[in-house]
CSV table of C-alpha atoms in Angstrom, one decimal:
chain,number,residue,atom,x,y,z
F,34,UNK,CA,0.0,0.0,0.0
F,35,UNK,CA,1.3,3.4,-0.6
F,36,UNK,CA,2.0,6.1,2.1
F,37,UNK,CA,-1.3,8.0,2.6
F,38,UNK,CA,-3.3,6.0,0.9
F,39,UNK,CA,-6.4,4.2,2.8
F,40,UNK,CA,-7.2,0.6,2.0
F,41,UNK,CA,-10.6,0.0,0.7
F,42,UNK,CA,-11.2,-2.0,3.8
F,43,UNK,CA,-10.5,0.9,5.9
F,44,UNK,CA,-13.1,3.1,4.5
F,45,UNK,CA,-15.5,0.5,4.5
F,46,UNK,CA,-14.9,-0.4,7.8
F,47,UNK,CA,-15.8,3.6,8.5
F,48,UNK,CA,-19.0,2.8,6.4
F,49,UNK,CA,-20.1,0.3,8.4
F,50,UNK,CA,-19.0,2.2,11.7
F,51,UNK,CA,-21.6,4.9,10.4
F,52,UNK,CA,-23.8,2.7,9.8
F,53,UNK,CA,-24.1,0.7,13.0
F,54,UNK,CA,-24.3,4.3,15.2
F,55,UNK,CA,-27.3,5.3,13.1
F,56,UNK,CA,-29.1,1.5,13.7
F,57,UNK,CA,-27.9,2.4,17.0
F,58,UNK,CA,-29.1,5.9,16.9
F,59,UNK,CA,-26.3,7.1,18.0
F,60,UNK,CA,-25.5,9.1,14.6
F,61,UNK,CA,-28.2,10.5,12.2
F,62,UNK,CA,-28.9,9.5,8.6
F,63,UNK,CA,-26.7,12.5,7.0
F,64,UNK,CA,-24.3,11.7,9.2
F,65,UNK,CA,-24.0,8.7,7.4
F,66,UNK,CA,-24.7,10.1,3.5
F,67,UNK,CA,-21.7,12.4,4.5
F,68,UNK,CA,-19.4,8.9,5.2
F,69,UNK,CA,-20.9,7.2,2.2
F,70,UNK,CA,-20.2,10.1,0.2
F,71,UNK,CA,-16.6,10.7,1.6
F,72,UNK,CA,-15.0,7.7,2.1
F,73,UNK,CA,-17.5,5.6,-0.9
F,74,UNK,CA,-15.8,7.7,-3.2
F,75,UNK,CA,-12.5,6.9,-2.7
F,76,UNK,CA,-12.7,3.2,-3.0
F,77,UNK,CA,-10.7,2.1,-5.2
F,78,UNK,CA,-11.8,-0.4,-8.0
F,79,UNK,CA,-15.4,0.9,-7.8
F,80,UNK,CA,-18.0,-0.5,-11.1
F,81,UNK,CA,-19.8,2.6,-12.4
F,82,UNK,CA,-22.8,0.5,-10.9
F,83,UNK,CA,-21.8,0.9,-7.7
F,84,UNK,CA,-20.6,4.6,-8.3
F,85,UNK,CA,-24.2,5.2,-9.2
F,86,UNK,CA,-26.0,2.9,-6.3
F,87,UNK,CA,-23.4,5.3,-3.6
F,88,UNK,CA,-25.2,8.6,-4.7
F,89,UNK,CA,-28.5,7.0,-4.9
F,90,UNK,CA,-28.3,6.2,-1.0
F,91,UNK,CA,-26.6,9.0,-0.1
F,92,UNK,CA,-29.4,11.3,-1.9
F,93,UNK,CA,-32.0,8.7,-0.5
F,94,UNK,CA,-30.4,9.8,3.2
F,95,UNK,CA,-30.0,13.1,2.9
F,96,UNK,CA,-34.1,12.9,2.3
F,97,UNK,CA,-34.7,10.6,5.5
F,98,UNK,CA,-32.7,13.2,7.3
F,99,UNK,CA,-35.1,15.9,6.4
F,100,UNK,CA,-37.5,13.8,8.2
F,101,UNK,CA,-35.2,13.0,11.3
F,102,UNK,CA,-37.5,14.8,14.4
F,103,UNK,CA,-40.0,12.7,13.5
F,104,UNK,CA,-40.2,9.6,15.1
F,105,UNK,CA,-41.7,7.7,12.6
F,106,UNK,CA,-39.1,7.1,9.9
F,107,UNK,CA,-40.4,4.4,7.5
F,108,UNK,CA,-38.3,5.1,5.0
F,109,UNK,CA,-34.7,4.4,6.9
F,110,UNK,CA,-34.5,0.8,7.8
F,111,UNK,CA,-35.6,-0.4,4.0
F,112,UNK,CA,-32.3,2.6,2.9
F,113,UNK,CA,-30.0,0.8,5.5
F,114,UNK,CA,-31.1,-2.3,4.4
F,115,UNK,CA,-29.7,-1.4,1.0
F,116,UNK,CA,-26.5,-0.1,2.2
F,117,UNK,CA,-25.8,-3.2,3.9
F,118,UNK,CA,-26.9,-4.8,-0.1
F,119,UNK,CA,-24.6,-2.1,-1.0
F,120,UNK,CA,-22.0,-2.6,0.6
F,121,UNK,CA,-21.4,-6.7,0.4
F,122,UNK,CA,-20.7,-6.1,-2.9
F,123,UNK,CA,-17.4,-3.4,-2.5
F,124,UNK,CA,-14.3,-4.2,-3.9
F,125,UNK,CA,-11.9,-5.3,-0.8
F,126,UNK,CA,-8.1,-5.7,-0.2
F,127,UNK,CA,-6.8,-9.0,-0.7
F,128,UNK,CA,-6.4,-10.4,2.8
């Protein structure tokens, strides 16, 4: 790996930090567009596919978070469901 640059494992590994806080709801659903979007774009390896499907959930976030004091979100577990989709299918490191 090259000096300063972050393995794709890494930033996934922040993805899925993000994430778990806002299952947890400890973090809030642009909290986690702002992860996807920052570190999703500099995996490495990415399909245009799965360029595409990262802005797609962002966007699809940053609308849940509109809707954040509300208590009633039904919108956000079917979105982290597909970032979980989403993210299965990243390009890793080899081990």
């Amino acid at each position: 790996m090259e000096l300063g640059r972050v393995s794709n494992n890494s930033l996934i590994a922040r993805i899925e930090s993000a994430l778990a806080a806002v299952r947890a709801r400890g973090a809030t659903a642009q909290f986690l567009a702002d992860v996807i979007r920052g570190n999703g774009r500099a995996l490495e390896g990415m399909a245009y596919p799965l360029i595409n499907e990262l802005e797609k959930l962002a966007n699809d976030l940053d609308i849940a978070s509109w809707h954040e004091e509300d208590e009633f979100l039904p919108d956000l577990p079917s979105i982290l469901s597909k970032v979980d989709r989403w993210l299965h299918q990243l390009p890793r490191d080899a081990a």
